[in-house]
PDB file of C-alpha atoms and ligand atoms in Angstrom:
ATOM      1  CA  MET A   1      81.964 -30.785  47.446  1.00  0.00           C
ATOM      2  CA  LEU A   2      82.971 -27.111  47.556  1.00  0.00           C
ATOM      3  CA  ALA A   3      86.351 -26.614  45.913  1.00  0.00           C
ATOM      4  CA  SER A   4      87.984 -23.693  44.177  1.00  0.00           C
ATOM      5  CA  GLY A   5      91.521 -24.960  43.687  1.00  0.00           C
ATOM      6  CA  ALA A   6      93.310 -27.686  41.800  1.00  0.00           C
ATOM      7  CA  GLY A   7      90.973 -30.320  43.186  1.00  0.00           C
ATOM      8  CA  SER A   8      93.482 -32.948  44.231  1.00  0.00           C
ATOM      9  CA  ASN A   9      91.431 -33.702  47.348  1.00  0.00           C
ATOM     10  CA  LEU A  10      88.375 -34.071  45.150  1.00  0.00           C
ATOM     11  CA  GLN A  11      90.376 -36.547  43.079  1.00  0.00           C
ATOM     12  CA  SER A  12      91.174 -38.562  46.193  1.00  0.00           C
ATOM     13  CA  LEU A  13      87.459 -38.729  47.007  1.00  0.00           C
ATOM     14  CA  LEU A  14      86.571 -39.712  43.456  1.00  0.00           C
ATOM     15  CA  GLU A  15      89.104 -42.545  43.613  1.00  0.00           C
ATOM     16  CA  TRP A  16      87.677 -43.656  46.941  1.00  0.00           C
ATOM     17  CA  CYS A  17      84.157 -43.602  45.424  1.00  0.00           C
ATOM     18  CA  ALA A  18      85.337 -46.035  42.777  1.00  0.00           C
ATOM     19  CA  THR A  19      86.235 -48.668  45.385  1.00  0.00           C
ATOM     20  CA  PRO A  20      83.620 -51.401  45.868  1.00  0.00           C
ATOM     21  CA  ASP A  21      82.720 -50.730  49.510  1.00  0.00           C
ATOM     22  CA  ALA A  22      82.574 -46.912  49.380  1.00  0.00           C
ATOM     23  CA  PRO A  23      79.573 -45.867  51.466  1.00  0.00           C
ATOM     24  CA  GLY A  24      78.947 -42.674  49.502  1.00  0.00           C
ATOM     25  CA  GLU A  25      79.542 -40.827  46.256  1.00  0.00           C
ATOM     26  CA  VAL A  26      80.439 -37.347  45.098  1.00  0.00           C
ATOM     27  CA  VAL A  27      77.298 -35.987  43.421  1.00  0.00           C
ATOM     28  CA  LEU A  28      78.179 -32.313  42.980  1.00  0.00           C
ATOM     29  CA  VAL A  29      81.188 -30.012  42.881  1.00  0.00           C
ATOM     30  CA  ILE A  30      80.625 -26.300  43.460  1.00  0.00           C
ATOM     31  CA  SER A  31      83.257 -23.662  42.820  1.00  0.00           C
ATOM     32  CA  ASN A  32      83.309 -19.885  42.906  1.00  0.00           C
ATOM     33  CA  ARG A  33      86.042 -19.871  40.230  1.00  0.00           C
ATOM     34  CA  GLU A  34      85.217 -20.794  36.667  1.00  0.00           C
ATOM     35  CA  GLU A  35      88.816 -21.888  36.038  1.00  0.00           C
ATOM     36  CA  ALA A  36      89.141 -24.157  39.089  1.00  0.00           C
ATOM     37  CA  GLY A  37      90.835 -27.460  38.325  1.00  0.00           C
ATOM     38  CA  ALA A  38      88.271 -29.096  40.598  1.00  0.00           C
ATOM     39  CA  LEU A  39      85.533 -28.342  38.063  1.00  0.00           C
ATOM     40  CA  GLU A  40      87.555 -29.991  35.302  1.00  0.00           C
ATOM     41  CA  ARG A  41      88.075 -33.068  37.422  1.00  0.00           C
ATOM     42  CA  ALA A  42      84.368 -33.222  38.263  1.00  0.00           C
ATOM     43  CA  ARG A  43      83.332 -33.025  34.626  1.00  0.00           C
ATOM     44  CA  ALA A  44      85.894 -35.657  33.657  1.00  0.00           C
ATOM     45  CA  ALA A  45      84.380 -37.968  36.272  1.00  0.00           C
ATOM     46  CA  GLY A  46      80.805 -37.267  35.138  1.00  0.00           C
ATOM     47  CA  VAL A  47      79.974 -35.372  38.328  1.00  0.00           C
ATOM     48  CA  ALA A  48      77.783 -32.254  38.174  1.00  0.00           C
ATOM     49  CA  ALA A  49      79.941 -29.099  38.250  1.00  0.00           C
ATOM     50  CA  VAL A  50      78.416 -25.762  39.199  1.00  0.00           C
ATOM     51  CA  VAL A  51      79.903 -22.272  39.430  1.00  0.00           C
ATOM     52  CA  VAL A  52      78.354 -19.953  42.000  1.00  0.00           C
ATOM     53  CA  ARG A  53      78.776 -16.235  41.527  1.00  0.00           C
ATOM     54  CA  ARG A  54      79.356 -13.429  43.999  1.00  0.00           C
ATOM     55  CA  ASP A  55      82.410 -15.164  45.423  1.00  0.00           C
ATOM     56  CA  GLY A  56      80.320 -17.958  46.805  1.00  0.00           C
ATOM     57  CA  GLN A  57      78.357 -15.588  49.017  1.00  0.00           C
ATOM     58  CA  ASP A  58      74.994 -16.215  47.349  1.00  0.00           C
ATOM     59  CA  ALA A  59      73.475 -18.550  49.943  1.00  0.00           C
ATOM     60  CA  ASP A  60      70.330 -19.126  47.883  1.00  0.00           C
ATOM     61  CA  ALA A  61      72.347 -20.303  44.877  1.00  0.00           C
ATOM     62  CA  LEU A  62      74.500 -22.557  47.031  1.00  0.00           C
ATOM     63  CA  LEU A  63      71.529 -24.069  48.810  1.00  0.00           C
ATOM     64  CA  ALA A  64      69.566 -24.527  45.595  1.00  0.00           C
ATOM     65  CA  ALA A  65      72.405 -26.537  44.071  1.00  0.00           C
ATOM     66  CA  LEU A  66      72.966 -28.618  47.208  1.00  0.00           C
ATOM     67  CA  ARG A  67      69.257 -29.399  47.494  1.00  0.00           C
ATOM     68  CA  GLU A  68      68.815 -30.140  43.813  1.00  0.00           C
ATOM     69  CA  HIS A  69      71.497 -32.828  44.097  1.00  0.00           C
ATOM     70  CA  ARG A  70      70.176 -34.119  47.443  1.00  0.00           C
ATOM     71  CA  VAL A  71      73.500 -33.574  49.134  1.00  0.00           C
ATOM     72  CA  GLU A  72      73.685 -35.162  52.609  1.00  0.00           C
ATOM     73  CA  LEU A  73      77.250 -34.254  53.541  1.00  0.00           C
ATOM     74  CA  VAL A  74      79.110 -31.137  52.360  1.00  0.00           C
ATOM     75  CA  VAL A  75      82.906 -31.329  52.072  1.00  0.00           C
ATOM     76  CA  LEU A  76      85.102 -28.239  51.616  1.00  0.00           C
ATOM     77  CA  ALA A  77      88.612 -28.619  50.200  1.00  0.00           C
ATOM     78  CA  GLY A  78      90.284 -25.494  48.933  1.00  0.00           C
ATOM     79  CA  TRP A  79      87.176 -23.339  49.413  1.00  0.00           C
ATOM     80  CA  LEU A  80      88.758 -20.038  50.361  1.00  0.00           C
ATOM     81  CA  LYS A  81      85.639 -18.126  51.341  1.00  0.00           C
ATOM     82  CA  LEU A  82      83.469 -18.151  54.403  1.00  0.00           C
ATOM     83  CA  VAL A  83      80.409 -20.271  53.741  1.00  0.00           C
ATOM     84  CA  PRO A  84      77.304 -18.073  54.048  1.00  0.00           C
ATOM     85  CA  ALA A  85      75.689 -18.534  57.465  1.00  0.00           C
ATOM     86  CA  ALA A  86      72.398 -19.732  55.997  1.00  0.00           C
ATOM     87  CA  ALA A  87      74.187 -22.558  54.192  1.00  0.00           C
ATOM     88  CA  VAL A  88      76.115 -23.566  57.332  1.00  0.00           C
ATOM     89  CA  ARG A  89      72.851 -23.606  59.282  1.00  0.00           C
ATOM     90  CA  ALA A  90      71.193 -25.784  56.650  1.00  0.00           C
ATOM     91  CA  PHE A  91      73.754 -28.569  57.213  1.00  0.00           C
ATOM     92  CA  PRO A  92      74.278 -28.708  60.970  1.00  0.00           C
ATOM     93  CA  GLY A  93      77.119 -31.116  61.733  1.00  0.00           C
ATOM     94  CA  ARG A  94      77.150 -32.129  58.083  1.00  0.00           C
ATOM     95  CA  MET A  95      79.723 -29.722  56.644  1.00  0.00           C
ATOM     96  CA  LEU A  96      83.428 -30.612  56.821  1.00  0.00           C
ATOM     97  CA  ASN A  97      86.588 -28.756  55.838  1.00  0.00           C
ATOM     98  CA  ILE A  98      90.143 -29.971  55.397  1.00  0.00           C
ATOM     99  CA  HIS A  99      92.996 -27.668  56.410  1.00  0.00           C
ATOM    100  CA  PRO A 100      96.715 -28.279  55.797  1.00  0.00           C
ATOM    101  CA  ALA A 101      97.979 -27.742  59.373  1.00  0.00           C
ATOM    102  CA  LEU A 102      97.202 -28.920  62.879  1.00  0.00           C
ATOM    103  CA  LEU A 103      94.379 -26.619  63.964  1.00  0.00           C
ATOM    104  CA  PRO A 104      93.831 -24.512  65.958  1.00  0.00           C
ATOM    105  CA  ALA A 105      97.384 -23.461  65.009  1.00  0.00           C
ATOM    106  CA  PHE A 106      98.084 -21.910  61.601  1.00  0.00           C
ATOM    107  CA  GLY A 107      94.459 -21.418  60.605  1.00  0.00           C
ATOM    108  CA  GLY A 108      92.050 -18.538  60.200  1.00  0.00           C
ATOM    109  CA  ARG A 109      91.458 -15.739  57.757  1.00  0.00           C
ATOM    110  CA  GLY A 110      94.123 -15.446  55.053  1.00  0.00           C
ATOM    111  CA  MET A 111      95.803 -18.676  56.154  1.00  0.00           C
ATOM    112  CA  TYR A 112      95.569 -20.823  53.050  1.00  0.00           C
ATOM    113  CA  GLY A 113      97.778 -22.408  50.431  1.00  0.00           C
ATOM    114  CA  ARG A 114     101.525 -21.889  50.786  1.00  0.00           C
ATOM    115  CA  ARG A 115     101.008 -19.199  53.433  1.00  0.00           C
ATOM    116  CA  VAL A 116     100.126 -21.943  55.915  1.00  0.00           C
ATOM    117  CA  HIS A 117     103.368 -23.832  55.388  1.00  0.00           C
ATOM    118  CA  GLU A 118     105.422 -20.624  55.312  1.00  0.00           C
ATOM    119  CA  ALA A 119     103.983 -19.714  58.707  1.00  0.00           C
ATOM    120  CA  VAL A 120     104.713 -23.171  60.106  1.00  0.00           C
ATOM    121  CA  LEU A 121     108.340 -22.942  58.966  1.00  0.00           C
ATOM    122  CA  ALA A 122     108.717 -19.334  60.140  1.00  0.00           C
ATOM    123  CA  ALA A 123     107.474 -20.299  63.595  1.00  0.00           C
ATOM    124  CA  GLY A 124     109.959 -23.134  63.829  1.00  0.00           C
ATOM    125  CA  ALA A 125     107.175 -25.632  64.527  1.00  0.00           C
ATOM    126  CA  ARG A 126     108.480 -29.218  64.534  1.00  0.00           C
ATOM    127  CA  VAL A 127     105.139 -30.774  63.654  1.00  0.00           C
ATOM    128  CA  SER A 128     102.477 -29.826  61.147  1.00  0.00           C
ATOM    129  CA  GLY A 129      99.821 -32.009  59.560  1.00  0.00           C
ATOM    130  CA  ALA A 130      96.271 -32.060  58.269  1.00  0.00           C
ATOM    131  CA  SER A 131      92.998 -31.411  60.107  1.00  0.00           C
ATOM    132  CA  VAL A 132      89.396 -32.141  59.221  1.00  0.00           C
ATOM    133  CA  HIS A 133      86.850 -30.138  61.166  1.00  0.00           C
ATOM    134  CA  LEU A 134      83.191 -29.210  61.150  1.00  0.00           C
ATOM    135  CA  VAL A 135      82.463 -25.872  59.510  1.00  0.00           C
ATOM    136  CA  ASP A 136      81.027 -23.007  61.513  1.00  0.00           C
ATOM    137  CA  SER A 137      80.783 -19.269  60.938  1.00  0.00           C
ATOM    138  CA  GLU A 138      84.543 -18.611  61.327  1.00  0.00           C
ATOM    139  CA  TYR A 139      87.488 -19.624  59.175  1.00  0.00           C
ATOM    140  CA  ASP A 140      89.043 -22.989  60.152  1.00  0.00           C
ATOM    141  CA  HIS A 141      87.222 -22.910  63.457  1.00  0.00           C
ATOM    142  CA  GLY A 142      84.598 -25.611  64.117  1.00  0.00           C
ATOM    143  CA  PRO A 143      85.127 -28.779  66.182  1.00  0.00           C
ATOM    144  CA  ILE A 144      88.026 -30.915  64.991  1.00  0.00           C
ATOM    145  CA  LEU A 145      87.075 -34.399  63.779  1.00  0.00           C
ATOM    146  CA  ALA A 146      90.442 -35.896  62.878  1.00  0.00           C
ATOM    147  CA  GLN A 147      94.089 -34.942  62.506  1.00  0.00           C
ATOM    148  CA  TRP A 148      97.187 -36.485  61.045  1.00  0.00           C
ATOM    149  CA  PRO A 149     100.627 -35.184  62.079  1.00  0.00           C
ATOM    150  CA  VAL A 150     103.465 -34.591  59.641  1.00  0.00           C
ATOM    151  CA  SER A 151     106.864 -33.834  61.119  1.00  0.00           C
ATOM    152  CA  VAL A 152     108.815 -30.834  59.843  1.00  0.00           C
ATOM    153  CA  GLN A 153     112.186 -32.000  58.546  1.00  0.00           C
ATOM    154  CA  PRO A 154     115.423 -30.038  58.945  1.00  0.00           C
ATOM    155  CA  GLY A 155     115.888 -27.874  55.853  1.00  0.00           C
ATOM    156  CA  ASP A 156     112.270 -28.278  54.741  1.00  0.00           C
ATOM    157  CA  THR A 157     111.093 -25.893  52.048  1.00  0.00           C
ATOM    158  CA  THR A 158     107.525 -24.654  51.778  1.00  0.00           C
ATOM    159  CA  GLU A 159     107.035 -26.863  48.729  1.00  0.00           C
ATOM    160  CA  ALA A 160     108.446 -29.990  50.350  1.00  0.00           C
ATOM    161  CA  LEU A 161     106.341 -29.597  53.480  1.00  0.00           C
ATOM    162  CA  ALA A 162     103.227 -28.752  51.449  1.00  0.00           C
ATOM    163  CA  ALA A 163     103.699 -31.876  49.333  1.00  0.00           C
ATOM    164  CA  ARG A 164     104.021 -34.171  52.366  1.00  0.00           C
ATOM    165  CA  VAL A 165     100.967 -32.625  54.023  1.00  0.00           C
ATOM    166  CA  LEU A 166      98.957 -32.922  50.811  1.00  0.00           C
ATOM    167  CA  GLU A 167      99.874 -36.588  50.549  1.00  0.00           C
ATOM    168  CA  VAL A 168      98.441 -37.100  54.019  1.00  0.00           C
ATOM    169  CA  GLU A 169      95.334 -35.062  53.166  1.00  0.00           C
ATOM    170  CA  HIS A 170      94.598 -37.465  50.350  1.00  0.00           C
ATOM    171  CA  ARG A 171      94.481 -40.324  52.851  1.00  0.00           C
ATOM    172  CA  LEU A 172      92.791 -38.493  55.694  1.00  0.00           C
ATOM    173  CA  LEU A 173      89.892 -36.872  53.842  1.00  0.00           C
ATOM    174  CA  PRO A 174      88.476 -40.022  52.181  1.00  0.00           C
ATOM    175  CA  ALA A 175      88.817 -41.885  55.473  1.00  0.00           C
ATOM    176  CA  VAL A 176      86.901 -39.221  57.411  1.00  0.00           C
ATOM    177  CA  VAL A 177      84.269 -38.879  54.694  1.00  0.00           C
ATOM    178  CA  ALA A 178      83.816 -42.657  54.533  1.00  0.00           C
ATOM    179  CA  GLU A 179      83.365 -42.920  58.279  1.00  0.00           C
ATOM    180  CA  SER A 180      81.008 -39.920  58.290  1.00  0.00           C
ATOM    181  CA  CYS A 181      78.893 -41.509  55.548  1.00  0.00           C
ATOM    182  CA  ARG A 182      78.706 -44.767  57.485  1.00  0.00           C
ATOM    183  CA  ARG A 183      77.589 -42.943  60.596  1.00  0.00           C
ATOM    184  CA  ILE A 184      74.938 -40.990  58.704  1.00  0.00           C
ATOM    185  CA  GLN A 185      73.634 -44.191  57.113  1.00  0.00           C
ATOM    186  CA  ALA A 186      73.465 -45.765  60.548  1.00  0.00           C
ATOM    187  CA  GLY A 187      71.286 -42.880  61.736  1.00  0.00           C
ATOM    188  CA  GLY A 188      74.076 -40.949  63.454  1.00  0.00           C
ATOM    189  CA  GLU A 189      76.145 -37.891  62.650  1.00  0.00           C
ATOM    190  CA  PRO A 190      79.821 -37.236  61.862  1.00  0.00           C
ATOM    191  CA  GLY A 191      81.831 -36.988  65.052  1.00  0.00           C
ATOM    192  CA  PRO A 192      85.392 -37.013  66.381  1.00  0.00           C
ATOM    193  CA  LEU A 193      87.546 -39.809  65.036  1.00  0.00           C
ATOM    194  CA  ALA A 194      90.901 -41.168  66.118  1.00  0.00           C
ATOM    195  CA  ILE A 195      93.571 -42.820  64.060  1.00  0.00           C
ATOM    196  CA  ALA A 196      95.571 -45.454  65.885  1.00  0.00           C
ATOM    197  CA  ALA A 197      98.939 -43.872  66.591  1.00  0.00           C
ATOM    198  CA  GLU A 198     100.870 -46.820  65.200  1.00  0.00           C
ATOM    199  CA  HIS A 199      99.822 -45.672  61.732  1.00  0.00           C
ATOM    200  CA  PHE A 200     101.797 -42.450  61.981  1.00  0.00           C
ATOM    201  CA  SER A 201     105.330 -42.651  60.682  1.00  0.00           C
ATOM    202  CA  PRO A 202     107.969 -40.019  61.461  1.00  0.00           C
ATOM    203  CA  ALA A 203     107.640 -38.438  58.021  1.00  0.00           C
ATOM    204  CA  GLY A 204     103.881 -38.427  58.346  1.00  0.00           C
ATOM    205  CA  ARG A 205     103.325 -40.969  55.613  1.00  0.00           C
ATOM    206  CA  PRO A 206     100.687 -43.589  56.315  1.00  0.00           C
ATOM    207  CA  GLN A 207     102.178 -46.900  57.354  1.00  0.00           C
ATOM    208  CA  ALA A 208     101.265 -49.961  55.343  1.00  0.00           C
ATOM    209  CA  GLY A 209      97.932 -51.307  56.430  1.00  0.00           C
ATOM    210  CA  PHE A 210      96.238 -47.966  57.028  1.00  0.00           C
ATOM    211  CA  ALA A 211      92.614 -48.116  56.014  1.00  0.00           C
ATOM    212  CA  PRO A 212      89.526 -46.090  56.852  1.00  0.00           C
ATOM    213  CA  SER A 213      88.554 -48.849  59.309  1.00  0.00           C
ATOM    214  CA  THR A 214      91.571 -47.741  61.324  1.00  0.00           C
ATOM    215  CA  PHE A 215      89.411 -44.983  62.780  1.00  0.00           C
ATOM    216  CA  LYS A 216      87.958 -45.451  66.212  1.00  0.00           C
ATOM    217  CA  SER A 217      85.205 -43.410  67.793  1.00  0.00           C
ATOM    218  CA  THR A 218      86.413 -41.148  70.530  1.00  0.00           C
TER     219      THR A 218
HETATM  220  C1  GRF B   1      94.375 -28.317  50.500  1.00  0.00           C
HETATM  221  O1  GRF B   1      95.655 -28.174  51.017  1.00  0.00           O
HETATM  222  C2  GRF B   1      93.339 -28.115  51.587  1.00  0.00           C
HETATM  223  O2  GRF B   1      93.764 -28.564  52.833  1.00  0.00           O
HETATM  224  C3  GRF B   1      93.183 -26.638  51.587  1.00  0.00           C
HETATM  225  O3  GRF B   1      93.273 -26.246  50.253  1.00  0.00           O
HETATM  226  C4  GRF B   1      94.026 -27.196  49.529  1.00  0.00           C
HETATM  227  C5  GRF B   1      93.216 -27.655  48.369  1.00  0.00           C
HETATM  228  O4  GRF B   1      93.975 -28.443  47.489  1.00  0.00           O
HETATM  229  N1  GRF B   1      91.973 -26.226  52.274  1.00  0.00           N
HETATM  230  P1  GRF B   1      93.240 -29.187  46.298  1.00  0.00           P
HETATM  231  O5  GRF B   1      92.499 -28.156  45.503  1.00  0.00           O
HETATM  232  O6  GRF B   1      92.348 -30.221  46.879  1.00  0.00           O
HETATM  233  O7  GRF B   1      94.359 -29.791  45.494  1.00  0.00           O
END
């Protein structure tokens, strides 16, 4: 996993890994910031934690760490830099990113953290959400694999909207990663996924009964 922030999405994956039928595990966390909470969480969970220098732009260092730990699927959550092209090329179709809005809206360079939710509110959008997409050479740009809508409530603050979207991220990311791992183990590749619409509630919270098996191939 590539993460340079607090690492709450990492935590959601670690918790998923601890469930009996998890089809994968987190073997490595890479950050370009020594002080990233994600590194702390990795160490606490006994997962290898590596800091890459040069703002994450050293492709050789990134690739060396990913290869050393035999990484099969790369997940970005809170990685604020472009991934060097050589690293993207080394994991074709096997590098995912989670973004806290419904792409292709409210994404791209400089659109991260609270700025995303500020922009959503400033635009008067009625729906936001979370997106998981394949990584390519542009920010927040590759093919979208799965999305989960979160409605904007009247009077929403940046913090309130961010918290509801993050709650959804913590359900969406493990579900997409689980399904991607299953597909890889079955000899396939990660691809577009759909969540049955009945699992969306007006506030965006998962309805009871939501599970990764809720995904259907599209
Ligand atoms: C998440 O909102 C993710 O969508 C975005 O960065 C944030 C990372 O949060 N790319 P955390 O570090 O996982 O708590």
